[in-house]
CSV table of C-alpha atoms and ligand atoms in Angstrom, one decimal:
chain,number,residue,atom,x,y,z
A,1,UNK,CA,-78.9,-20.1,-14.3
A,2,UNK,CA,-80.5,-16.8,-14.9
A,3,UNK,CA,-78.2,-13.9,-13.7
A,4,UNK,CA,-79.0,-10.2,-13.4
A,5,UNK,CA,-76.2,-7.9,-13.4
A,6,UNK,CA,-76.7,-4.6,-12.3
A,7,UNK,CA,-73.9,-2.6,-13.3
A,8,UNK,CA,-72.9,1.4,-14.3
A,9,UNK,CA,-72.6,2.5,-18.1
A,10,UNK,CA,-70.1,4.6,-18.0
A,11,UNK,CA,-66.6,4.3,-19.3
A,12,UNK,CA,-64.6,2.4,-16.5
A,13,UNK,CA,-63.5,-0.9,-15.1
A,14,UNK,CA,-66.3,-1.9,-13.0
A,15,UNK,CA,-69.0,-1.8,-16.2
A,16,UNK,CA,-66.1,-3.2,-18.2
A,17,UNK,CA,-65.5,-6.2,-16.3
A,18,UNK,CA,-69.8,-6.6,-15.2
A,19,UNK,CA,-69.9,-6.4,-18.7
A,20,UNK,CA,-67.1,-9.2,-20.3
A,21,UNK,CA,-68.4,-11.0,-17.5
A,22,UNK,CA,-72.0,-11.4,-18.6
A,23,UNK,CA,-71.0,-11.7,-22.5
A,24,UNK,CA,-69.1,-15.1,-20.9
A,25,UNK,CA,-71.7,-16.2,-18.8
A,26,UNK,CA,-74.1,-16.1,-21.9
A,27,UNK,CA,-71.8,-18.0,-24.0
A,28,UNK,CA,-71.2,-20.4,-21.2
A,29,UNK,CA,-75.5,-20.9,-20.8
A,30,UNK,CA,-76.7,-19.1,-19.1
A,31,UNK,CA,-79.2,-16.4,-19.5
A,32,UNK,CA,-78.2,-13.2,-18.4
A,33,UNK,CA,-80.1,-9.9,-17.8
A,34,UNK,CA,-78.2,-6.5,-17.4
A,35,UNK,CA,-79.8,-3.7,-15.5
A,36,UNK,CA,-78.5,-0.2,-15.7
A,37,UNK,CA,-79.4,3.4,-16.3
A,38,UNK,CA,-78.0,3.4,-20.2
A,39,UNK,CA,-76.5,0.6,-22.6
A,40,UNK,CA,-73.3,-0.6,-20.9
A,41,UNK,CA,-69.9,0.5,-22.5
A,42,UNK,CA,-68.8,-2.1,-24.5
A,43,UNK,CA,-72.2,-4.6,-24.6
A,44,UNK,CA,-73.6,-2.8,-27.9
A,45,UNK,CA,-70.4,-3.9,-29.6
A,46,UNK,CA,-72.2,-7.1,-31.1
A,47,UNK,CA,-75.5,-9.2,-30.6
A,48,UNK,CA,-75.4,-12.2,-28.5
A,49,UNK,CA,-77.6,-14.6,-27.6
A,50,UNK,CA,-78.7,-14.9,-23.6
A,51,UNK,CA,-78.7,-11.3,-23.3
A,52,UNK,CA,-81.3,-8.6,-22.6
A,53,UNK,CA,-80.9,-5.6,-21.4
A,54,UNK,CA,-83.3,-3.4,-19.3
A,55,UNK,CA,-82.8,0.1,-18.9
A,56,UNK,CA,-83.9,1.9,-16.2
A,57,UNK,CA,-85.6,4.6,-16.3
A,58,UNK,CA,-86.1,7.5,-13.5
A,59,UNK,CA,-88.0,10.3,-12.8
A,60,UNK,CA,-87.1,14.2,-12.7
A,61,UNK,CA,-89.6,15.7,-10.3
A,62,UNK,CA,-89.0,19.4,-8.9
A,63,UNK,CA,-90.5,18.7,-5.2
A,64,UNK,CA,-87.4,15.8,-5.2
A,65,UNK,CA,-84.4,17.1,-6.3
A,66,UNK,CA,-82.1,14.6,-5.3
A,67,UNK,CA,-81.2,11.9,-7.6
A,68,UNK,CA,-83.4,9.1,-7.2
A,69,UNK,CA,-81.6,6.7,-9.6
A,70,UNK,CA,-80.9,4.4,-6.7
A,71,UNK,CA,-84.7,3.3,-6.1
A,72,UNK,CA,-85.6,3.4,-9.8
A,73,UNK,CA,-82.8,0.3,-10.6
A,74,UNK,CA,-84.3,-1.3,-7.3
A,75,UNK,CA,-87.8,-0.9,-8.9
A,76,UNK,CA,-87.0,-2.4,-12.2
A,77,UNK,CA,-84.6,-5.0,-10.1
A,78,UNK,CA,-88.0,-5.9,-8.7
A,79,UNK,CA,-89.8,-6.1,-12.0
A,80,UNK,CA,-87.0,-8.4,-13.6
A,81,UNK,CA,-86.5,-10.7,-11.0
A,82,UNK,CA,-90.4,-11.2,-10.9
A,83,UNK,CA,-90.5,-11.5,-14.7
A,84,UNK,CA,-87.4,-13.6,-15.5
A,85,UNK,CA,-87.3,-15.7,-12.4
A,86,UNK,CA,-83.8,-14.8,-11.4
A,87,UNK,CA,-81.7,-17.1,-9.3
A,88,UNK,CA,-79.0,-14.7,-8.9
A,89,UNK,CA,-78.3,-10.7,-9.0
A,90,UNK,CA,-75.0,-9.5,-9.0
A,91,UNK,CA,-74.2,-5.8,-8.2
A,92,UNK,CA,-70.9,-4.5,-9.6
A,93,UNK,CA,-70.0,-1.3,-7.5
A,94,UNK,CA,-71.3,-1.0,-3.7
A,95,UNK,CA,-73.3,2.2,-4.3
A,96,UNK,CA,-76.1,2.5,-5.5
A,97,UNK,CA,-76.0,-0.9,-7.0
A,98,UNK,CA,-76.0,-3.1,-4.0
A,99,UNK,CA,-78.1,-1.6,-2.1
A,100,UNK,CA,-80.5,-1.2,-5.0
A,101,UNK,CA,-80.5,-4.9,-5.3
A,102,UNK,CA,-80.8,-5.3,-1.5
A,103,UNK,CA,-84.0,-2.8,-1.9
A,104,UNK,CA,-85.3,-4.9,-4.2
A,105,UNK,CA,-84.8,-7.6,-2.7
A,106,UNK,CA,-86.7,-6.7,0.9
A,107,UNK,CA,-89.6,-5.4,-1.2
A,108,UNK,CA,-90.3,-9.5,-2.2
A,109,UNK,CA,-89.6,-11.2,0.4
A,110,UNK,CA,-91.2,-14.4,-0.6
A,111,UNK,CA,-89.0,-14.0,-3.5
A,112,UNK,CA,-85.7,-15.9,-3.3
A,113,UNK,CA,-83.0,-15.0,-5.4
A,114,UNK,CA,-79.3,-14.8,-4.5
A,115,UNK,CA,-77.4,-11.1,-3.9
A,116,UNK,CA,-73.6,-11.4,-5.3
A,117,UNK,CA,-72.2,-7.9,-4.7
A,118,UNK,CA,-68.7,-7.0,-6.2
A,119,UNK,CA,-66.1,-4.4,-5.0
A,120,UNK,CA,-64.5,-2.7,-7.6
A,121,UNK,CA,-62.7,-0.5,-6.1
A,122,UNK,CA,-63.2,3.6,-5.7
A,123,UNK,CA,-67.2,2.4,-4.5
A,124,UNK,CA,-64.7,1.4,-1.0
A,125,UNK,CA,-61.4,3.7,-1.0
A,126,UNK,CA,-63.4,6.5,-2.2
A,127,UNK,CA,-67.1,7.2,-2.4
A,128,UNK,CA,-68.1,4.0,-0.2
A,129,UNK,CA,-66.5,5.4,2.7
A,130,UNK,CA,-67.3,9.7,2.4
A,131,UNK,CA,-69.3,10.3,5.7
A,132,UNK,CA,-72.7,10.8,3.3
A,133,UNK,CA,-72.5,6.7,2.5
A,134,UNK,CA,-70.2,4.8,5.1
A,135,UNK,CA,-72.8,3.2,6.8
A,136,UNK,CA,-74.9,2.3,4.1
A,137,UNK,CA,-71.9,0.7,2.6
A,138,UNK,CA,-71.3,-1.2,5.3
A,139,UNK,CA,-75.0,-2.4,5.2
A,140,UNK,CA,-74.5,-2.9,2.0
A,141,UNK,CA,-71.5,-5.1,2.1
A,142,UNK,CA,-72.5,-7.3,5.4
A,143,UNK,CA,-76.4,-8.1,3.7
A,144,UNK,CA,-75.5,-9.4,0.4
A,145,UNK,CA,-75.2,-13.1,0.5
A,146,UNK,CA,-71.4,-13.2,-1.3
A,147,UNK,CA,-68.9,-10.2,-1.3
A,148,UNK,CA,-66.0,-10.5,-4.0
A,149,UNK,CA,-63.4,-8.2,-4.1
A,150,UNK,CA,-61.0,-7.7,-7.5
A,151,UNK,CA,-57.9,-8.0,-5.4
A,152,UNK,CA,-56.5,-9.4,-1.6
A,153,UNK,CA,-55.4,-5.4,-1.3
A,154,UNK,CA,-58.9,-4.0,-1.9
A,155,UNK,CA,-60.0,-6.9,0.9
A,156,UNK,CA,-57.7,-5.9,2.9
A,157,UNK,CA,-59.1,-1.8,2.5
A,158,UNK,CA,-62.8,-3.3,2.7
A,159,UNK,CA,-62.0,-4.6,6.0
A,160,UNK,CA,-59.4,-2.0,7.4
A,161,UNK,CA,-62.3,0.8,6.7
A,162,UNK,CA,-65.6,-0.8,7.2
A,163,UNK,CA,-64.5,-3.1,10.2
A,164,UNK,CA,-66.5,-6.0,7.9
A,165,UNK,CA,-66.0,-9.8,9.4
A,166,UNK,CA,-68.3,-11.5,6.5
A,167,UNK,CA,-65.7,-13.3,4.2
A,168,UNK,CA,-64.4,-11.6,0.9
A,169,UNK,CA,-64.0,-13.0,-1.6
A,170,UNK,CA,-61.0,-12.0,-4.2
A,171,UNK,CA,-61.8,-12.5,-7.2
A,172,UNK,CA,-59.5,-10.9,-9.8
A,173,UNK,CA,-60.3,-9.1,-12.9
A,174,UNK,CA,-59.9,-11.1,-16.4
A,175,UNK,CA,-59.0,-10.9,-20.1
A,176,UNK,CA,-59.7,-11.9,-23.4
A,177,UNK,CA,-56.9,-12.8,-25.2
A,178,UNK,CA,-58.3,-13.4,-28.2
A,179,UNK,CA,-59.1,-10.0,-28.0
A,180,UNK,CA,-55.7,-8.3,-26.5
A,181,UNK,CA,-53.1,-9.4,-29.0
A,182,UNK,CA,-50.8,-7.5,-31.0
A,183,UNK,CA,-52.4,-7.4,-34.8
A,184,UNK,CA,-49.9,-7.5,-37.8
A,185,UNK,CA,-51.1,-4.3,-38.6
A,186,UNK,CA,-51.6,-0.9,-37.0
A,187,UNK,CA,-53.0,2.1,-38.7
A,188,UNK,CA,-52.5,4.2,-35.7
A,189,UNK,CA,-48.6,3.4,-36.1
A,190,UNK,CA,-48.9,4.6,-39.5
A,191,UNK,CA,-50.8,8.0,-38.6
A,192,UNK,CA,-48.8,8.8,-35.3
A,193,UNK,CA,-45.7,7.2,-36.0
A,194,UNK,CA,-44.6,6.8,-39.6
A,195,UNK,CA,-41.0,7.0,-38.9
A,196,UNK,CA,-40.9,4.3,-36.6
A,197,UNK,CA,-41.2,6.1,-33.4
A,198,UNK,CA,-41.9,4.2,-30.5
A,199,UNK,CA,-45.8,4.5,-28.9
A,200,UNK,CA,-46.4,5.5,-25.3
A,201,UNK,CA,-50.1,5.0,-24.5
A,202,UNK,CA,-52.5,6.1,-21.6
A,203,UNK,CA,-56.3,4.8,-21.3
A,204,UNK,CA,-58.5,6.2,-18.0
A,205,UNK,CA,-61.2,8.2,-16.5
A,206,UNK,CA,-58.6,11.2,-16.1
A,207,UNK,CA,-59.8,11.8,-12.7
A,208,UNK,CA,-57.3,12.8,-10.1
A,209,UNK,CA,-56.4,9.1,-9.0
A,210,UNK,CA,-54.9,8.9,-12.0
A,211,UNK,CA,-52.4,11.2,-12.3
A,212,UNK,CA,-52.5,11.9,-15.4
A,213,UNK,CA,-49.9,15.1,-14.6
A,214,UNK,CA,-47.6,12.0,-14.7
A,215,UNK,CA,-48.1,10.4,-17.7
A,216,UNK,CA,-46.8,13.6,-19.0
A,217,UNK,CA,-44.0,14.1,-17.2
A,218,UNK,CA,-42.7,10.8,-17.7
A,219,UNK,CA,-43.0,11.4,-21.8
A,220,UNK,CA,-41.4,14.4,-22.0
A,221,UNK,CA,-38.3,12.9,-20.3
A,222,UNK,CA,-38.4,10.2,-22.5
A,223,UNK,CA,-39.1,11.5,-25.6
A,224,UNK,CA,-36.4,13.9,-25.5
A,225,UNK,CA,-33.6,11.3,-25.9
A,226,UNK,CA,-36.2,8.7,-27.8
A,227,UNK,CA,-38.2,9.3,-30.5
A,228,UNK,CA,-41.7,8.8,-29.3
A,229,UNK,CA,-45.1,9.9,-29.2
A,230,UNK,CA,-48.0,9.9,-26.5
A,231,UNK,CA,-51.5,8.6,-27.1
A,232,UNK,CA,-54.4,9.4,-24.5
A,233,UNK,CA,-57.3,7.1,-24.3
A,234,UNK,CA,-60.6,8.5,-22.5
A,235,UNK,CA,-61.4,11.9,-20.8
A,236,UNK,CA,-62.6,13.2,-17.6
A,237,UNK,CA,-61.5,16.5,-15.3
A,238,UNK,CA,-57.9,16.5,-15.8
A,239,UNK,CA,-57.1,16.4,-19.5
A,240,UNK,CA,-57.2,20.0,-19.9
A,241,UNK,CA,-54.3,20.3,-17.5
A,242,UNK,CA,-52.3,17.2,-19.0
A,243,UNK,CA,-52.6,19.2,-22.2
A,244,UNK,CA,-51.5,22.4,-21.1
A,245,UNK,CA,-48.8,20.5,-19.2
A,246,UNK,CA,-48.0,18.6,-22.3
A,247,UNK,CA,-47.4,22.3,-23.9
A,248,UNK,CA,-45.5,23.6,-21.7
A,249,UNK,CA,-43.3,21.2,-21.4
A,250,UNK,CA,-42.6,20.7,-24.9
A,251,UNK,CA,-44.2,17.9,-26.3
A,252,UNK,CA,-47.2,19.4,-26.7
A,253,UNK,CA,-46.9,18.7,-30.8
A,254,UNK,CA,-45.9,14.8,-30.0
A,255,UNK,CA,-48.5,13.9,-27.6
A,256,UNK,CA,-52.2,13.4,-28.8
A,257,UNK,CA,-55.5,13.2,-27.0
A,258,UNK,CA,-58.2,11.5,-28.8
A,259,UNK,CA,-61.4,11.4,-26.2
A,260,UNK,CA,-63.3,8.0,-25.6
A,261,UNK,CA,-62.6,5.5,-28.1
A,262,UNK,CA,-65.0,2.3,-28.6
A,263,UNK,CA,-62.2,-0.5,-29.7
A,264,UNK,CA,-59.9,0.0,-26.9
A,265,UNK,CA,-57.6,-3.3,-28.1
A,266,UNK,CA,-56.8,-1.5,-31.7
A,267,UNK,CA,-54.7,1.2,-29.2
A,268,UNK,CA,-53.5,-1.2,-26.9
A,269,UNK,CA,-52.5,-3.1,-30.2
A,270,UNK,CA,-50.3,-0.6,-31.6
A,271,UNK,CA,-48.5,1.2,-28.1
A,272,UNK,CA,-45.0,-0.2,-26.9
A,273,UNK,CA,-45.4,1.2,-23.4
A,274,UNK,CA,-48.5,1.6,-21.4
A,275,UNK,CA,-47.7,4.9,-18.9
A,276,UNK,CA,-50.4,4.0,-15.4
A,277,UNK,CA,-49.1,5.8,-12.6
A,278,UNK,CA,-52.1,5.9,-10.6
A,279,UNK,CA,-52.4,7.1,-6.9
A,280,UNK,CA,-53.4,3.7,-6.5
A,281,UNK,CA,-55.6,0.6,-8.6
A,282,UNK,CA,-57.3,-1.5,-6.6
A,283,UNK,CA,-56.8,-4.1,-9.6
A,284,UNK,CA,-55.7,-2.2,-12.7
A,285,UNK,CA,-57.8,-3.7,-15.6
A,286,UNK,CA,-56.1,-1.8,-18.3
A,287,UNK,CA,-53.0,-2.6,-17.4
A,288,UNK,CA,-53.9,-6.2,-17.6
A,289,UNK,CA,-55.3,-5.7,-21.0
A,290,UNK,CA,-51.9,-4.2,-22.1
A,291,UNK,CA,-49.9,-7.1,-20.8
A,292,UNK,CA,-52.0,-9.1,-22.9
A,293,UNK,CA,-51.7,-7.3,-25.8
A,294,UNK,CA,-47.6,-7.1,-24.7
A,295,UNK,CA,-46.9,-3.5,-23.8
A,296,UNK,CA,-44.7,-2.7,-21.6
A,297,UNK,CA,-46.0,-1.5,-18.8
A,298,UNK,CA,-44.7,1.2,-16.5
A,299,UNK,CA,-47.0,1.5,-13.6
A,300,UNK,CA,-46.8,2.8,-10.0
A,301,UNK,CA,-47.1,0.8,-6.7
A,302,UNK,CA,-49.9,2.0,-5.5
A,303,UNK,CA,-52.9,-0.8,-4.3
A,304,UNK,CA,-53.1,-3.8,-6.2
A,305,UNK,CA,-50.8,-2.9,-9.2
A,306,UNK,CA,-48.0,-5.2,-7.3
A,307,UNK,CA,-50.5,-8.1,-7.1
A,308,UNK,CA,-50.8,-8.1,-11.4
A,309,UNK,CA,-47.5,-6.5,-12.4
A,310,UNK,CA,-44.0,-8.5,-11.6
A,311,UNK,CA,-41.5,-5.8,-11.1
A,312,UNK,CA,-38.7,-6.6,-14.3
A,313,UNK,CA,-40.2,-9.8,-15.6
A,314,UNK,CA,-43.3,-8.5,-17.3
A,315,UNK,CA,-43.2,-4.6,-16.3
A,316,UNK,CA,-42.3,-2.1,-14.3
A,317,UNK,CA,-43.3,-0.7,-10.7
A,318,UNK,CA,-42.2,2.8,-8.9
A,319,UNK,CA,-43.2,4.7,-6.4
A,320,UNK,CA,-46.3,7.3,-6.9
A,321,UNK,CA,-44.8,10.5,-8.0
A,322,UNK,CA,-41.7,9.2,-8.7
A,323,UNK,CA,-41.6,10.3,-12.4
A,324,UNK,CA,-37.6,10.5,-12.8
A,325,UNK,CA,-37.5,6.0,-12.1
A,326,UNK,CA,-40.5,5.6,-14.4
A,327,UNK,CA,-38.9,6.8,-17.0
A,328,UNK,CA,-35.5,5.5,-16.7
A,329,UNK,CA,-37.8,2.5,-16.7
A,330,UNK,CA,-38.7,3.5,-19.8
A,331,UNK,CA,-35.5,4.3,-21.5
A,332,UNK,CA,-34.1,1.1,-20.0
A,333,UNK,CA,-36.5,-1.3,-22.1
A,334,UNK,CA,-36.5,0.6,-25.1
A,335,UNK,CA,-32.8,1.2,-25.3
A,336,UNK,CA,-32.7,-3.0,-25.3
A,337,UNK,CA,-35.5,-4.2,-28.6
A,338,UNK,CA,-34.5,-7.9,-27.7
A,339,UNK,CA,-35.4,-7.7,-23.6
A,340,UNK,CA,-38.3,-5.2,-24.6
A,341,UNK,CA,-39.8,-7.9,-27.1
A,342,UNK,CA,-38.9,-10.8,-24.4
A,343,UNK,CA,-40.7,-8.9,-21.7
A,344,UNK,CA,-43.7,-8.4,-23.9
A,345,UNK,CA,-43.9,-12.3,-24.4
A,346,UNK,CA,-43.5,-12.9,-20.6
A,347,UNK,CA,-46.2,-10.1,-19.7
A,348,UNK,CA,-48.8,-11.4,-22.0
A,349,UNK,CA,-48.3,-15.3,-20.6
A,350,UNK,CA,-48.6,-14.4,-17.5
A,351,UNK,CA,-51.9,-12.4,-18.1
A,352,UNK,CA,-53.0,-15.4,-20.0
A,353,UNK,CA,-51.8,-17.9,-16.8
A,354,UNK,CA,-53.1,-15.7,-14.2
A,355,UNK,CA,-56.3,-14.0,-15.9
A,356,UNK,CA,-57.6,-15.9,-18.3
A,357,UNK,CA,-61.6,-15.3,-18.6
A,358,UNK,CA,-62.2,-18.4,-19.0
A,359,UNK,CA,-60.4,-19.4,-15.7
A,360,UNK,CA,-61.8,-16.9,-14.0
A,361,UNK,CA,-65.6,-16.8,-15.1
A,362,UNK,CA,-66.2,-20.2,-13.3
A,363,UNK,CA,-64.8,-19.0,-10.1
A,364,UNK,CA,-68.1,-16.5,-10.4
A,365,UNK,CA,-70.1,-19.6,-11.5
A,366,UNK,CA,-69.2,-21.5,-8.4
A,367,UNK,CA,-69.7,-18.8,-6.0
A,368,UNK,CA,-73.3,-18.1,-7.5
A,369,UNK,CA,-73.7,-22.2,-6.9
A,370,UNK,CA,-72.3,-22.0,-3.2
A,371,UNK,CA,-75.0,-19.3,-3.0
A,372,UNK,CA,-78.1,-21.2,-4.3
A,373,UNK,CA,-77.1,-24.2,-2.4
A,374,UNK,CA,-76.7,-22.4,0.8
A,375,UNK,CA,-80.7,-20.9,0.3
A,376,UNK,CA,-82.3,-24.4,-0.6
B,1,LIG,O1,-61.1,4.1,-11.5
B,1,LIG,C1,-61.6,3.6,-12.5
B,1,LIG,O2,-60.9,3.5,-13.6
B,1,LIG,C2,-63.0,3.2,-12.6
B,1,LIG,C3,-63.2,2.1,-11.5
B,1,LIG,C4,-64.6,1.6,-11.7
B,1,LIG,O3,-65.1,1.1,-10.7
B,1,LIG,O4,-65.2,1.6,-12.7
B,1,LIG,O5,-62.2,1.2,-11.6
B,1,LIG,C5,-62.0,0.3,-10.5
B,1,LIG,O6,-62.4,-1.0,-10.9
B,1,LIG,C6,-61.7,-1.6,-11.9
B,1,LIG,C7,-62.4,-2.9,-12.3
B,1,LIG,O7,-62.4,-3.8,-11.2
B,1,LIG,C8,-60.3,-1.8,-11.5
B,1,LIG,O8,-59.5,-2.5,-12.4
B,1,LIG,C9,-59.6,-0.4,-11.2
B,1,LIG,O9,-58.3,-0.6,-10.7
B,1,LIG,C10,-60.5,0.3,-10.2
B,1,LIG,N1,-60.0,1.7,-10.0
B,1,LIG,C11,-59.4,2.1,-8.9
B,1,LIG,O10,-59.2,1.4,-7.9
B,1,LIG,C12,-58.9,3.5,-8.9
């Protein structure tokens, strides 16, 4: 097949996943096109074969203010589709991506190609449903010809909000775990912990949904009685405050912000405890990634995070804002190395049983064929 995937650069879970999931399509075949504003976080990390990438470019014209990013990736949707002969396009992210693709789409109408359009997440809870972009959302979601959403909680949202009666369907977020697993050695331990401390990691956006506040507080309980340290992955609008928090409460020398990092598995590699207390996940990619790689993972219950994490067999679940149980949590496992390292194990087979990418990538392949059969 020849699949477009129209998906966002930046450094979050919906590029992420648009993006591992075109690398395995390519190596599975088929030929896949990515179409986006910038390189995709993650796809410049090594050459492959089946992929191009077409960057769309935009223009910045005084009399139009406005952003008009979401008609320039319809216009080079057009151009692709016409060039490459796509059978498929799938959008990653409601808005602007599928209805960009749906644009494109009505501007060839003698064109057939199939629209696959992916929830993610925040494009629903979010930005999908602000007043400025409901019903375009909703347009959105009801024309494409296949909806998938990354979890049966963010279906159940999609429908809740939007009223939608077209079938959803959830498919979850996968992992590599060829790439997720702990390494013999860690150069980060050897930087950040050389006495043998334990590792507490955070990776996000750090935008409010996050919580990031959290993270902190949860440390600083723990790493009074534990010796421990606190590595941030990624930035965004609240890591000043997590930093000043992290000062004032103490731990300001033990916990270390080090901005967007390109290997992400090298952290995951070396942490004992991944810290995730969002508001809510509508999935939770990173916390999938750190079961794989067999952290211990102390999240909230918030959204999907119950559908992926097993509450004391391969992590642990409390309730948003509850910092005081997330880190007795904490100093449970870690006060017991033989149930830490046994619930390590279990977390990363059951990531491997329940996510695998290459269980899951086929899923995708099936639905694109359901698709193209249902237009011949
Ligand atoms: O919130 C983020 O971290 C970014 C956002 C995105 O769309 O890029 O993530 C969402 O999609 C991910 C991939 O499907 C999910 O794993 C995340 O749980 C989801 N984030 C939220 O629901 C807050």
């Amino acid at each position: 097949m020849k699949i477009g995937i129209v998906c966002s650069p930046t450094y979050g879970g919906s590029g992420v996943v648009a993006t591992e999931l075109g690398r395995s399509l390519a190596q599975r075949g088929h030929q896949v096109h990515f179409i986006s504003i910038a390189m995709p976080f993650r796809l410049d990390a090594s050459p492959a074969e089946n992929i191009y990438y077409h960057e769309v470019h935009s223009l910045d014209y005084p009399v139009l203010p406005g952003e008009l990013w979401g008609i320039s990736i319809a216009s080079r949707t057009v151009q692709v589709v016409e060039d490459y002969k796509l059978d498929i396009v799938h959008a990653h992210y409601a808005i602007p991506h599928a209805i960009s693709v749906w644009l494109a789409r009505s501007v060839m109408p003698k064109t057939k190609f199939g629209m696959v359009t992916t929830l993610h997440g925040t494009d629903i809870t979010l930005v999908g449903k602000a007043p400025s972009f409901f019903p375009i959302t909703r347009f959105a979601i009801e024309n494409s010809d296949a909806v998938t959403a990354v979890s049966s909680w963010l279906r159940e949202e999609t429908i809740r909000e939007f009223g939608i009666e077209k079938e959803i369907h959830v498919i979850p977020n996968f992992v590599d775990d060829e790439k997720f697993q702990r390494r013999p050695t860690c150069p980060l331990k050897e930087h950040f912990a050389p006495n043998g401390e334990k590792i507490f990691l955070h990776v996000s956006n750090f935008r409010p949904v996050k919580r990031v506040n959290d993270v902190v507080e949860v440390f600083a309980r723990v790493a009074d009685k534990i010796p421990s340290q606190l590595v941030f992955i990624g930035d965004g609008p609240d890591r000043d405050a997590a930093q000043r928090l992290a000062r004032d409460l103490g731990v300001g020398d033990r916990t270390h912000f080090l901005g967007k990092q390109e290997r992400i598995e090298n952290y995951f590699s070396c942490a004992d405890v991944f810290l995730f207390p969002s508001e809510y996940e509508s999935f939770g990619l990173a916390a999938l990634e750190a079961m794989c790689t067999e952290n211990i993972v102390i999240a909230s219950n918030g959204g999907g995070l119950p559908e992926v994490i097993n509450h004391g067999v391969d992590g642990f679940l409390a309730n948003v804002g509850d910092v005081e149980a997330m880190a007795n949590h904490a100093l449970e496992i870690l006060g017991n190395e033989s149930r830490m390292n046994e619930m390590g194990r279990v977390a990363r087979r059951n990531a491997i049983d329940r996510y695998h990418v290459d269980s899951v990538v086929p899923i995708y392949e099936e639905l694109y064929n359901a698709v193209l059969a249902r237009q011949r």
